[in-house]
mmCIF file of C-alpha atoms and ligand atoms in Angstrom:
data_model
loop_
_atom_site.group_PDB
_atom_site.id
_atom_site.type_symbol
_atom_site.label_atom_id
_atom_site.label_comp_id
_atom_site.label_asym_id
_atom_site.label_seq_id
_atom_site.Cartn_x
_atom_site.Cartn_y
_atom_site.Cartn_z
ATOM 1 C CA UNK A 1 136.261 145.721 125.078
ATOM 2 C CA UNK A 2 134.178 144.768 128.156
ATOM 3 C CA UNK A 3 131.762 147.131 129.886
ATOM 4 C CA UNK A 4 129.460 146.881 133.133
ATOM 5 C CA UNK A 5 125.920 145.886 131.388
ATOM 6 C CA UNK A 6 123.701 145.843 134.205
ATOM 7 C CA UNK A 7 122.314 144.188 137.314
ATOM 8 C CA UNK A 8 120.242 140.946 137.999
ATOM 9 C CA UNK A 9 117.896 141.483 141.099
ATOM 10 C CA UNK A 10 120.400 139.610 143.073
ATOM 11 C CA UNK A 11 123.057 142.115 142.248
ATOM 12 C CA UNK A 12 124.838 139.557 140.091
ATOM 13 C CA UNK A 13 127.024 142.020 137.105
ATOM 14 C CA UNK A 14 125.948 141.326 133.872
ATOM 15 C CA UNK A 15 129.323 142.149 131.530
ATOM 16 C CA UNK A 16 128.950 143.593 127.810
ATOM 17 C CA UNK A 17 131.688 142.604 125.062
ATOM 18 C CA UNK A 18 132.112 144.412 122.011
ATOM 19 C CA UNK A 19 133.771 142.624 119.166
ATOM 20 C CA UNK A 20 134.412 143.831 115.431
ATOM 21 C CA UNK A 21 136.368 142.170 112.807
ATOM 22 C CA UNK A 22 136.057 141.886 108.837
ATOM 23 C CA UNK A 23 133.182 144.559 108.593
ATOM 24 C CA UNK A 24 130.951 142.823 111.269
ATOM 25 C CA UNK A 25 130.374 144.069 114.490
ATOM 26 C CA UNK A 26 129.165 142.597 117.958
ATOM 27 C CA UNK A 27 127.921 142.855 121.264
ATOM 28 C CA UNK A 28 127.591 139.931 123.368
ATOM 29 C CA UNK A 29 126.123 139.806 127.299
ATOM 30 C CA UNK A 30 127.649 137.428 129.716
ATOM 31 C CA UNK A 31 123.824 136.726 130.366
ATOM 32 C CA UNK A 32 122.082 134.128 128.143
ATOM 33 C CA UNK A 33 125.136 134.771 126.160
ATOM 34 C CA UNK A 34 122.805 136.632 124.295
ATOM 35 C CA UNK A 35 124.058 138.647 121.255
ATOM 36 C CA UNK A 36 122.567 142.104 121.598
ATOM 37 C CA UNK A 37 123.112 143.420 118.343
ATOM 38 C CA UNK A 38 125.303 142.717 115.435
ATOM 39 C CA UNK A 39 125.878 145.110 112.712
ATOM 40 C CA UNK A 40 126.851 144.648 109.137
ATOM 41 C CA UNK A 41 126.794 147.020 106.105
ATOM 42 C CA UNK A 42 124.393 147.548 103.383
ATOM 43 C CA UNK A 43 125.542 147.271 99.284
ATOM 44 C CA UNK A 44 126.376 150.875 100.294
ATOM 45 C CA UNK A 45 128.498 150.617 103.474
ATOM 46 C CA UNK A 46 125.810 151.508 105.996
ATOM 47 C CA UNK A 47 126.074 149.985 109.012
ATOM 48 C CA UNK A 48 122.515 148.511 110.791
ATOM 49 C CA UNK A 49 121.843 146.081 113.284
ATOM 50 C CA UNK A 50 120.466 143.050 112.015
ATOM 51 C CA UNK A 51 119.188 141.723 115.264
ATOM 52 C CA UNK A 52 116.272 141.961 117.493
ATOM 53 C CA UNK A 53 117.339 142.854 121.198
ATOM 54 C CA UNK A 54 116.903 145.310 124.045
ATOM 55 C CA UNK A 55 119.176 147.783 125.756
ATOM 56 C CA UNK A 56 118.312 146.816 129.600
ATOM 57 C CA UNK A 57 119.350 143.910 131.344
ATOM 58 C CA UNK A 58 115.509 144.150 133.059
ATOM 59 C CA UNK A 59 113.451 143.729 129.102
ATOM 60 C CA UNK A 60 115.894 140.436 128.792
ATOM 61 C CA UNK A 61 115.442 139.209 132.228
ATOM 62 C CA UNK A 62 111.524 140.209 132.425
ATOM 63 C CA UNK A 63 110.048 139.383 128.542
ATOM 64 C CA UNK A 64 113.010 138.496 126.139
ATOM 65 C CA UNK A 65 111.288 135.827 123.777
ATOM 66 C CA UNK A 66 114.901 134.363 123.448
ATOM 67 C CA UNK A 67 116.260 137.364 121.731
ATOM 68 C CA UNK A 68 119.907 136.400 120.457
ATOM 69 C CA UNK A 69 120.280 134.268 123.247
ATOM 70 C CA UNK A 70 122.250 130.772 123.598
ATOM 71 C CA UNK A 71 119.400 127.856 123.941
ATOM 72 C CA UNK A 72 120.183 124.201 126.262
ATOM 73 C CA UNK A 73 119.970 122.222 127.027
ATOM 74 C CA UNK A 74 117.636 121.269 124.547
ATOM 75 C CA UNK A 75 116.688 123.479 121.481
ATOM 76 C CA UNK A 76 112.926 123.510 120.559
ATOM 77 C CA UNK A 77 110.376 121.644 122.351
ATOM 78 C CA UNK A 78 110.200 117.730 124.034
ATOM 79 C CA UNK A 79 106.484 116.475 124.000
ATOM 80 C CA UNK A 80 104.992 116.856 127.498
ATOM 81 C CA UNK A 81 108.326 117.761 128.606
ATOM 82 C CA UNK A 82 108.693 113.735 129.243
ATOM 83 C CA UNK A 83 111.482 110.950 127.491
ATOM 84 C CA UNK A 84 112.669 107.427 128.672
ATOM 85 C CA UNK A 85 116.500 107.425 128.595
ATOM 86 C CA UNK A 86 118.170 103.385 129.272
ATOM 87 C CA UNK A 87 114.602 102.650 130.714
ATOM 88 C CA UNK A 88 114.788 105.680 133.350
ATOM 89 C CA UNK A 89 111.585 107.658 132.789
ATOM 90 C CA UNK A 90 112.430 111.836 133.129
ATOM 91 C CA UNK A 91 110.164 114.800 133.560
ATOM 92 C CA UNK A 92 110.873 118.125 132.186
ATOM 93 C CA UNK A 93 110.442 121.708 133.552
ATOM 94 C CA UNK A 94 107.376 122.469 131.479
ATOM 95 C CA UNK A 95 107.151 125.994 130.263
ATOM 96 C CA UNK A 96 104.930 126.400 126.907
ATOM 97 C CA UNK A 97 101.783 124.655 127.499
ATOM 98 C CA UNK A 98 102.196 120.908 128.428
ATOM 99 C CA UNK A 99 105.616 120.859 126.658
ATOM 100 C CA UNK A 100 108.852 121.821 127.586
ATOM 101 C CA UNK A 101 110.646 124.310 125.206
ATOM 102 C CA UNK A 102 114.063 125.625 124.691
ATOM 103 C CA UNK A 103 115.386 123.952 128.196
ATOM 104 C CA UNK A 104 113.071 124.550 130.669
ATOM 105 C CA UNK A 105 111.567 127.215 132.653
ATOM 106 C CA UNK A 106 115.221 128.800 133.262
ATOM 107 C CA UNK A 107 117.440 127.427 129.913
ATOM 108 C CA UNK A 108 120.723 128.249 129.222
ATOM 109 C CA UNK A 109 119.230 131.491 128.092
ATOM 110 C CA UNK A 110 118.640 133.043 131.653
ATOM 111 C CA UNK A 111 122.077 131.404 133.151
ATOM 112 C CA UNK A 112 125.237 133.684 133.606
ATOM 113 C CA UNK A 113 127.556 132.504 131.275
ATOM 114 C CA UNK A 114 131.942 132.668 131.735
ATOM 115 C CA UNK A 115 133.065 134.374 129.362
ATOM 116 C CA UNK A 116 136.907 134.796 128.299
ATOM 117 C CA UNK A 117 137.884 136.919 125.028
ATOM 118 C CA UNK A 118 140.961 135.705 123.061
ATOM 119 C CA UNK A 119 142.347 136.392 119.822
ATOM 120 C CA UNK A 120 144.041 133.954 117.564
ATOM 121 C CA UNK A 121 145.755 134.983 114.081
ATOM 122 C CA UNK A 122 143.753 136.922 112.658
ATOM 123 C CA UNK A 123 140.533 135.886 114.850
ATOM 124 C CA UNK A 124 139.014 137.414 117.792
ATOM 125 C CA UNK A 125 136.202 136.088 120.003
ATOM 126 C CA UNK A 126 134.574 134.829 123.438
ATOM 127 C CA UNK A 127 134.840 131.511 124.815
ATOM 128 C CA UNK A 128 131.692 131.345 127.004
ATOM 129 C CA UNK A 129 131.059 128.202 129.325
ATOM 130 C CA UNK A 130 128.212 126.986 131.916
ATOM 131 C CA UNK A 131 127.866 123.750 133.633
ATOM 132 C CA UNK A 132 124.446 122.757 134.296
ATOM 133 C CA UNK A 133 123.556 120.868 137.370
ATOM 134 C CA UNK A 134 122.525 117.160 137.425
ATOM 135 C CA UNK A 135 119.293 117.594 137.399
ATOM 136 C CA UNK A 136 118.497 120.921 136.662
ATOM 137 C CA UNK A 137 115.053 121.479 134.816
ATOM 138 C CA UNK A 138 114.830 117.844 135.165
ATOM 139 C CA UNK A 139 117.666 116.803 132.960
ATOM 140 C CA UNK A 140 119.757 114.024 134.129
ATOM 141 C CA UNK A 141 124.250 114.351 134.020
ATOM 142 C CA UNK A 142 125.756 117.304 134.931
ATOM 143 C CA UNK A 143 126.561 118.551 131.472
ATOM 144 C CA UNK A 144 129.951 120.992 131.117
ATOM 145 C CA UNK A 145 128.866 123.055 128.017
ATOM 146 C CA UNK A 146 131.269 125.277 125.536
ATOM 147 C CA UNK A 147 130.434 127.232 123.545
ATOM 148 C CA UNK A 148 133.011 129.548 120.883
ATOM 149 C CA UNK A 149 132.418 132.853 119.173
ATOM 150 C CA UNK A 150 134.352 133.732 116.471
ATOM 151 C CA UNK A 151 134.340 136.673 114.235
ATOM 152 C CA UNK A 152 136.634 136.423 111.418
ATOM 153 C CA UNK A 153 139.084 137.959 109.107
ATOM 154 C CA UNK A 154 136.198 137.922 106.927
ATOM 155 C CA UNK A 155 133.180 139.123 108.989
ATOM 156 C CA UNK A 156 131.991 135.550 109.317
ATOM 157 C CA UNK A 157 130.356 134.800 112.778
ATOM 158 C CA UNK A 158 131.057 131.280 113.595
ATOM 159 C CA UNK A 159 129.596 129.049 116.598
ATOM 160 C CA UNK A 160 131.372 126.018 117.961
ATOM 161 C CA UNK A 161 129.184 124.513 120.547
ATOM 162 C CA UNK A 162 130.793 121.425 122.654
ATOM 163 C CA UNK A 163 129.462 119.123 125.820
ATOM 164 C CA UNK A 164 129.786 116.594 128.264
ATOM 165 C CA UNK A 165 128.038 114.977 130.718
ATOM 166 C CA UNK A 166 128.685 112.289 133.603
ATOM 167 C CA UNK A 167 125.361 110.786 132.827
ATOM 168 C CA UNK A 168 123.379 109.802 129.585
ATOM 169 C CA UNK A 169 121.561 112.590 128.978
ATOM 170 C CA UNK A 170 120.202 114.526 125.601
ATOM 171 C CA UNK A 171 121.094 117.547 124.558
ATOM 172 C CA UNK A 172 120.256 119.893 120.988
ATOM 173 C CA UNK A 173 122.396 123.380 121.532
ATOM 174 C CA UNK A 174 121.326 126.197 119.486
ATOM 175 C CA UNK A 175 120.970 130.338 119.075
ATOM 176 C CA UNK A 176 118.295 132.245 118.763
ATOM 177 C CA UNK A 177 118.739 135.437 116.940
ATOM 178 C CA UNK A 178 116.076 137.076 115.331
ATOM 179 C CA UNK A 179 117.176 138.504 112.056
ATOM 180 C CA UNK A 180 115.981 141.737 109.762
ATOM 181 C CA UNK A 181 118.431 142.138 107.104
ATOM 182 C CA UNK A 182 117.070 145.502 106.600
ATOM 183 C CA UNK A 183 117.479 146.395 110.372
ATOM 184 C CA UNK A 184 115.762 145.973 113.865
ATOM 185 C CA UNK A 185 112.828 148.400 113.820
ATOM 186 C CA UNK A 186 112.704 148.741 109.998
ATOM 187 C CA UNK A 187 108.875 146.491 109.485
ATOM 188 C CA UNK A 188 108.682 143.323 108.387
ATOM 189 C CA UNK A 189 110.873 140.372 106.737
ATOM 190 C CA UNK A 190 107.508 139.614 104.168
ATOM 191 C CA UNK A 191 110.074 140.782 100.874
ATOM 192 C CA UNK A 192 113.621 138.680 102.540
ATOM 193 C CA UNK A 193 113.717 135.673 100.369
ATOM 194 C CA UNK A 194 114.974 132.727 101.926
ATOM 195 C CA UNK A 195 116.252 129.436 100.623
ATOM 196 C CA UNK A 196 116.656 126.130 102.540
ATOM 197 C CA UNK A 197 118.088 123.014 100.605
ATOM 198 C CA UNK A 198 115.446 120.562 102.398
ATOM 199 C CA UNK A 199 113.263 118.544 100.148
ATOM 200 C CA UNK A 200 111.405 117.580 103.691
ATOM 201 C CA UNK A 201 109.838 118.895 106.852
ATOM 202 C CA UNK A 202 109.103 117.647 110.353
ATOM 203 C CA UNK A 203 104.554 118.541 110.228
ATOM 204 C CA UNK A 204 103.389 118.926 113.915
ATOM 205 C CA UNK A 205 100.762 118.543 116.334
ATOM 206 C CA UNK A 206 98.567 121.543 117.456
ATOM 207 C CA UNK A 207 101.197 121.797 119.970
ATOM 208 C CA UNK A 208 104.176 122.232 117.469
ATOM 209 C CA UNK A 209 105.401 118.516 118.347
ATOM 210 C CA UNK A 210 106.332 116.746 115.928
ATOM 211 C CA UNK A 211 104.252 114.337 114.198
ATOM 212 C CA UNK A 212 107.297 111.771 113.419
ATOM 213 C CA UNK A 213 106.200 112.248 109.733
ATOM 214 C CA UNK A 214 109.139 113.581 107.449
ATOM 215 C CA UNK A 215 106.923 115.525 104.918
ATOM 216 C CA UNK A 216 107.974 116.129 101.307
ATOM 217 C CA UNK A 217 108.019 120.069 100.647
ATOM 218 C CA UNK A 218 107.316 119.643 97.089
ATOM 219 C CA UNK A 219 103.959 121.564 96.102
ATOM 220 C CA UNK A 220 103.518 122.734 99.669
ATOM 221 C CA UNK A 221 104.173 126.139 101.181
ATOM 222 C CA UNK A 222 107.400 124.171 102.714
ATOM 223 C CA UNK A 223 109.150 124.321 99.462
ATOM 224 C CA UNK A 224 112.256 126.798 99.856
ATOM 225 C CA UNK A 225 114.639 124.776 97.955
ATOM 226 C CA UNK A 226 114.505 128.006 95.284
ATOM 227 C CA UNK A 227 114.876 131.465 97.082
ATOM 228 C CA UNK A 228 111.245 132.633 98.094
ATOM 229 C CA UNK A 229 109.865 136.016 99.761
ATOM 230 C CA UNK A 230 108.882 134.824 103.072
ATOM 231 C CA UNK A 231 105.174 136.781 102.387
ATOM 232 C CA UNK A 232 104.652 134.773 99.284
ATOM 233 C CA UNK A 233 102.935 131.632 100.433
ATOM 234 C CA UNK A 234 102.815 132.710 104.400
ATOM 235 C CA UNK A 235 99.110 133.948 104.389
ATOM 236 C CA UNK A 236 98.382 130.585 101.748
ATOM 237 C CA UNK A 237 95.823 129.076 104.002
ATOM 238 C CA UNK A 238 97.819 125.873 104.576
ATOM 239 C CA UNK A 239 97.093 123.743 108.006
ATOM 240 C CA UNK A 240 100.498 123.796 109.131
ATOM 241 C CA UNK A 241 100.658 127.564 108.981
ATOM 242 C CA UNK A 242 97.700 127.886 110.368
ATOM 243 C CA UNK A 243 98.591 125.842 113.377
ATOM 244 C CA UNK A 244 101.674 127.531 113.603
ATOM 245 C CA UNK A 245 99.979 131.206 112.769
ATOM 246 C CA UNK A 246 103.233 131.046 110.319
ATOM 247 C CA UNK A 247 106.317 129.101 109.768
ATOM 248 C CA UNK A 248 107.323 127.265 112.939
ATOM 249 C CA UNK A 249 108.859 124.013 111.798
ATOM 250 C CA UNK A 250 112.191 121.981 111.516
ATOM 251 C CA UNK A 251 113.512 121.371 108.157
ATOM 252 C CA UNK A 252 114.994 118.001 107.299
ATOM 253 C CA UNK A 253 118.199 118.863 105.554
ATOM 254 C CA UNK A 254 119.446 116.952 102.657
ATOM 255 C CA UNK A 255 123.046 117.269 103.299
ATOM 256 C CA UNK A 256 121.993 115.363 106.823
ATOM 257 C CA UNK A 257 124.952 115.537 109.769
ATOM 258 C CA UNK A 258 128.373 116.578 107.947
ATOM 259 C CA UNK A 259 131.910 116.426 109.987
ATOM 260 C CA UNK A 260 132.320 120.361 108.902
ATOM 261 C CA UNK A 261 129.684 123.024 108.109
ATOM 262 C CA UNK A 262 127.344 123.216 104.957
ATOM 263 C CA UNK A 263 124.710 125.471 103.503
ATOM 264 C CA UNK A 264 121.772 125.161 105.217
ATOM 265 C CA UNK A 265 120.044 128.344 104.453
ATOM 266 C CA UNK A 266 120.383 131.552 102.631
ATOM 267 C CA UNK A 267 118.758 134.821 103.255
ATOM 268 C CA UNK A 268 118.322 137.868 101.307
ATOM 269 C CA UNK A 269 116.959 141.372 101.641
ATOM 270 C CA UNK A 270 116.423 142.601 98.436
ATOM 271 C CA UNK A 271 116.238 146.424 99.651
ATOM 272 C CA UNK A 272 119.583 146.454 101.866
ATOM 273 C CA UNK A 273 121.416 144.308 99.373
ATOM 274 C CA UNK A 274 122.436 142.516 102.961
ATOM 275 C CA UNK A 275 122.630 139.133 102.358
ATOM 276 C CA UNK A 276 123.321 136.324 105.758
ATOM 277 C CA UNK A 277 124.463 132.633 104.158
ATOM 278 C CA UNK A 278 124.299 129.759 107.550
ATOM 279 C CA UNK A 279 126.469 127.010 106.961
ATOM 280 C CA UNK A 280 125.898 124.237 109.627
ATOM 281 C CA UNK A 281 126.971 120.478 111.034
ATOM 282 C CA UNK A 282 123.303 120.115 112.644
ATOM 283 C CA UNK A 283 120.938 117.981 110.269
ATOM 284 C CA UNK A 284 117.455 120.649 110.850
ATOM 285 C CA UNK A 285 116.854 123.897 110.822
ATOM 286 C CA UNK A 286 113.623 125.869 112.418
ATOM 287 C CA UNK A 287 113.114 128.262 110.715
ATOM 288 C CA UNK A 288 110.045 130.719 112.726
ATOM 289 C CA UNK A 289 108.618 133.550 111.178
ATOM 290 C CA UNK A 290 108.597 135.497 114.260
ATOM 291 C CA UNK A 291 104.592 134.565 114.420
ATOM 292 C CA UNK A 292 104.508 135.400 118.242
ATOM 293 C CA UNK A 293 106.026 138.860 118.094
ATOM 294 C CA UNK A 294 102.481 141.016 119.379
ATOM 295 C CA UNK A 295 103.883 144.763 119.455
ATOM 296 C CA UNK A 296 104.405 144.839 122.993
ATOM 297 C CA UNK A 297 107.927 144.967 123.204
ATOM 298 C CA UNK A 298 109.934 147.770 121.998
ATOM 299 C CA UNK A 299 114.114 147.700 120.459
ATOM 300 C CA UNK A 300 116.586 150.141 120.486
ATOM 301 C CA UNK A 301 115.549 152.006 117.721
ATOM 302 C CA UNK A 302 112.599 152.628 119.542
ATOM 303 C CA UNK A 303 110.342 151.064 117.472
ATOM 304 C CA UNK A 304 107.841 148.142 118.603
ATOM 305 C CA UNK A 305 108.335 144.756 116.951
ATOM 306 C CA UNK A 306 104.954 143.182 115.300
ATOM 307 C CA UNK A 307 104.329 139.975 113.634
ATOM 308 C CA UNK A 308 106.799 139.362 111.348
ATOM 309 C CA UNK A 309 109.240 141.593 112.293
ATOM 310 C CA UNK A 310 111.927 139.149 112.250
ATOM 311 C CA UNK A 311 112.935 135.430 111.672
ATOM 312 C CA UNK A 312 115.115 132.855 113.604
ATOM 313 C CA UNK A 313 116.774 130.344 111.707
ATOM 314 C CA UNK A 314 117.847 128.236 114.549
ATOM 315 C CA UNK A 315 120.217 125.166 113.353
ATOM 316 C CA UNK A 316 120.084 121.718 115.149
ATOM 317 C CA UNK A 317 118.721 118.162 115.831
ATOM 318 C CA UNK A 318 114.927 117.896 115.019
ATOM 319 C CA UNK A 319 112.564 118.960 118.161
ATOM 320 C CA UNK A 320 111.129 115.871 120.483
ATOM 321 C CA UNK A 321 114.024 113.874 119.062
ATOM 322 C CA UNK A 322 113.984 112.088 122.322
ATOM 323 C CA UNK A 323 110.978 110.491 121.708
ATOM 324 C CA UNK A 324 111.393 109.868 118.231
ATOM 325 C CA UNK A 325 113.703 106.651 117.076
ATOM 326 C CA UNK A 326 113.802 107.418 113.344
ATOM 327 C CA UNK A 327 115.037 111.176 114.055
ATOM 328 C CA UNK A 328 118.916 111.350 114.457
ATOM 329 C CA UNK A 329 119.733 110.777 118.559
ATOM 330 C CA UNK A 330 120.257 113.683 120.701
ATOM 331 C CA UNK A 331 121.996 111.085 123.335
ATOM 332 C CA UNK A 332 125.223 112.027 124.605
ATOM 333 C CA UNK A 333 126.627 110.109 126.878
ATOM 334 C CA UNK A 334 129.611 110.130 129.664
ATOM 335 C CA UNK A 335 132.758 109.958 127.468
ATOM 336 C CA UNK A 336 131.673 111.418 124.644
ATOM 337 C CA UNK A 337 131.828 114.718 123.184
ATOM 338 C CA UNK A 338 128.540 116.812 121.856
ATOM 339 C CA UNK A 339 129.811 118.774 118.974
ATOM 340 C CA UNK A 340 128.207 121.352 116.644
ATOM 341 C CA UNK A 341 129.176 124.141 114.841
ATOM 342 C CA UNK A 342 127.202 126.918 112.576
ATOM 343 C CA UNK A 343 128.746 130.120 110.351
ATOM 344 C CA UNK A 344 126.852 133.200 109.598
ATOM 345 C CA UNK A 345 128.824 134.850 106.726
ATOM 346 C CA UNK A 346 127.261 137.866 105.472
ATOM 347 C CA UNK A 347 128.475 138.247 101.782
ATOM 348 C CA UNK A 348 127.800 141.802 100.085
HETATM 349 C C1 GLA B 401 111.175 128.882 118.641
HETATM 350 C C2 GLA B 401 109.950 128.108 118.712
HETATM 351 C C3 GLA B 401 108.807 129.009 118.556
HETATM 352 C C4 GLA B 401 108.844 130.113 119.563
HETATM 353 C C5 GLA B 401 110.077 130.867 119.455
HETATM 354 C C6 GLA B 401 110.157 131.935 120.524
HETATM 355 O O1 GLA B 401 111.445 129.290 117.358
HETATM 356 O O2 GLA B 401 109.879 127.073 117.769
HETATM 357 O O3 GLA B 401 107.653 128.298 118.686
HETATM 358 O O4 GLA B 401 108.807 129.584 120.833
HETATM 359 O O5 GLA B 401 111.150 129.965 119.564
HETATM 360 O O6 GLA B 401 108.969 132.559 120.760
#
């Protein structure tokens, strides 16, 4: 079903899709491509939204902190907003200090997205596409991006990002929903444990670049490779979470880049019974503890989201890959084909 969301200041229509297959249910804005909520029962068949998100085009457009949205062309941040590509020297829109984050000033979050439903068998989804100017935010190639919805027989939702470009270029797709297992509005994700099979981590600068140091997790805060409660080690004093005022860093993920999608983090709400397994391609995962949520912005259940009221799991290259040669490349050049894909299943 597609509905009339709103209007951009321009008077652009922003479309609303409503999906629901296998238990789960969606909404998905042509805007940002942003998934606005998605809903999946408790152990006892409840339905609650799971996501962090607004219900007027104007919160997204005026002081959405990526809220479910699509991220390009580059996921996470490039140092100083600044890589050499083939000896060509490139500046970045900078938008988060002096670094550039999540694409720029406008990313593929803010852009108005095509977006054409199908079903196949038994699945049903969006095909949603942008093509990004040569140039725009400062990115060389004109890069054709792709990127597939899919909800399943089985209530799995299932990304299948794809790109080209007619110039080298880099790019690290991603989404960025913020999840509460136990529902939006419902407090904090302290008691979700969370598991992520990385025996290493990407430490950063003050700035949340990284360091080019792949970290060991053992003995550190870090260490999820046994579920954890979020809370337990999050207030432990340690000068990564300090710089990051919480957990704000790329896991290095021992099953590395696979040719079809692997566990790369479970999550589990212990009073919902919901439980959200990501399988992935992508080699990292950032997983943010929603350390910049400050109570000024207010979800559809009314209630204002705090610190902590939520946690993004976003799969994908490591951040400042561009200027890193021992991180896996984030070059994609003309002929080739950027691939990525990422499940959510949410077993009960
Ligand atoms: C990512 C970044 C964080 C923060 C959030 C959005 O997770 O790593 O530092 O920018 O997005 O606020």
């Amino acid at each position: 079903m597609q509905e009339l969301f709103g209007k951009l200041a321009d008077g652009t229509r922003i479309h609303r899709w409503s999906l629901e297959n296998g238990g789960t249910r969606m909404k998905v804005l042509s805007y940002g491509g942003i998934v606005q909520s998605l809903e999946v029962p408790d152990r006892q068949g409840r339905y609650a939204n799971v996501t962090l998100g607004f219900t007027r085009i104007e919160d997204y457009v005026d002081a959405s902190p990526y809220f479910g949205a699509l991220i390009g062309r580059y996921g996470n941040r490039i140092g100083k907003g600044a890589f050499t590509l083939d000896g060509s020297a490139y500046q970045l829109s900078v938008d988060d200090g002096e670094n550039s984050l999540h694409g720029g000033e406008a990313g593929f979050d803010t852009v108005v997205w095509d977006v054409e439903p199908f079903e196949r068998g038994t699945d049903v989804g969006l095909h949603l596409s942008y093509t990004s100017p040569d140039g725009e935010m400062g990115y060389p190639g004109t890069l054709t991006a792709k990127v597939t919805y899919t909800l399943t027989a089985d209530g799995d939702w299932r990304i299948d990002y794809e790109a080209t470009t007619d110039k080298p270029t880099v790019v690290n797709l991603t989404h960025h929903a913020y999840w509460n297992l136990a529902g939006e509005g419902s407090g904090t994700i302290g008691d979700h444990e969370l598991a992520i099979p990385a025996a290493h981590f990407t430490p950063t600068d003050p700035g949340l670049i990284p360091t080019g140091e792949l970290a060991p997790v053992a003995g550190t805060p870090f260490d999820f490779r046994e579920p954890k409660r979020i809370g337990r080690d999050l207030r432990a004093g340690h000068p990564q979470l300090l710089a990051a005022k919480g957990y704000d860093h790329n896991w290095v993920l021992d099953k590395g880049i696979t040719a079809e999608p692997q566990e790369v983090a479970v999550l589990r709400d212990p009073s919902s019974g919901r439980t959200l397994r990501i399988a992935s391609t992508e080699p990292g995962l950032q997983f943010y503890s929603g350390n910049f949520l400050d109570g000024t912005l207010v979800g559809p259940a009314g209630r204002a989201y705090r610190q902590g009221d939520a946690l993004c799991l976003e799969t994908q290259h490591y951040p400042d890959s561009p200027n890193h040669e021992n991180f896996p490349s984030t070059v994609l050049r003309p002929g080739q084909t950027y691939r990525s894909t990422t499940v959510h299943s949410f077993p009960t």
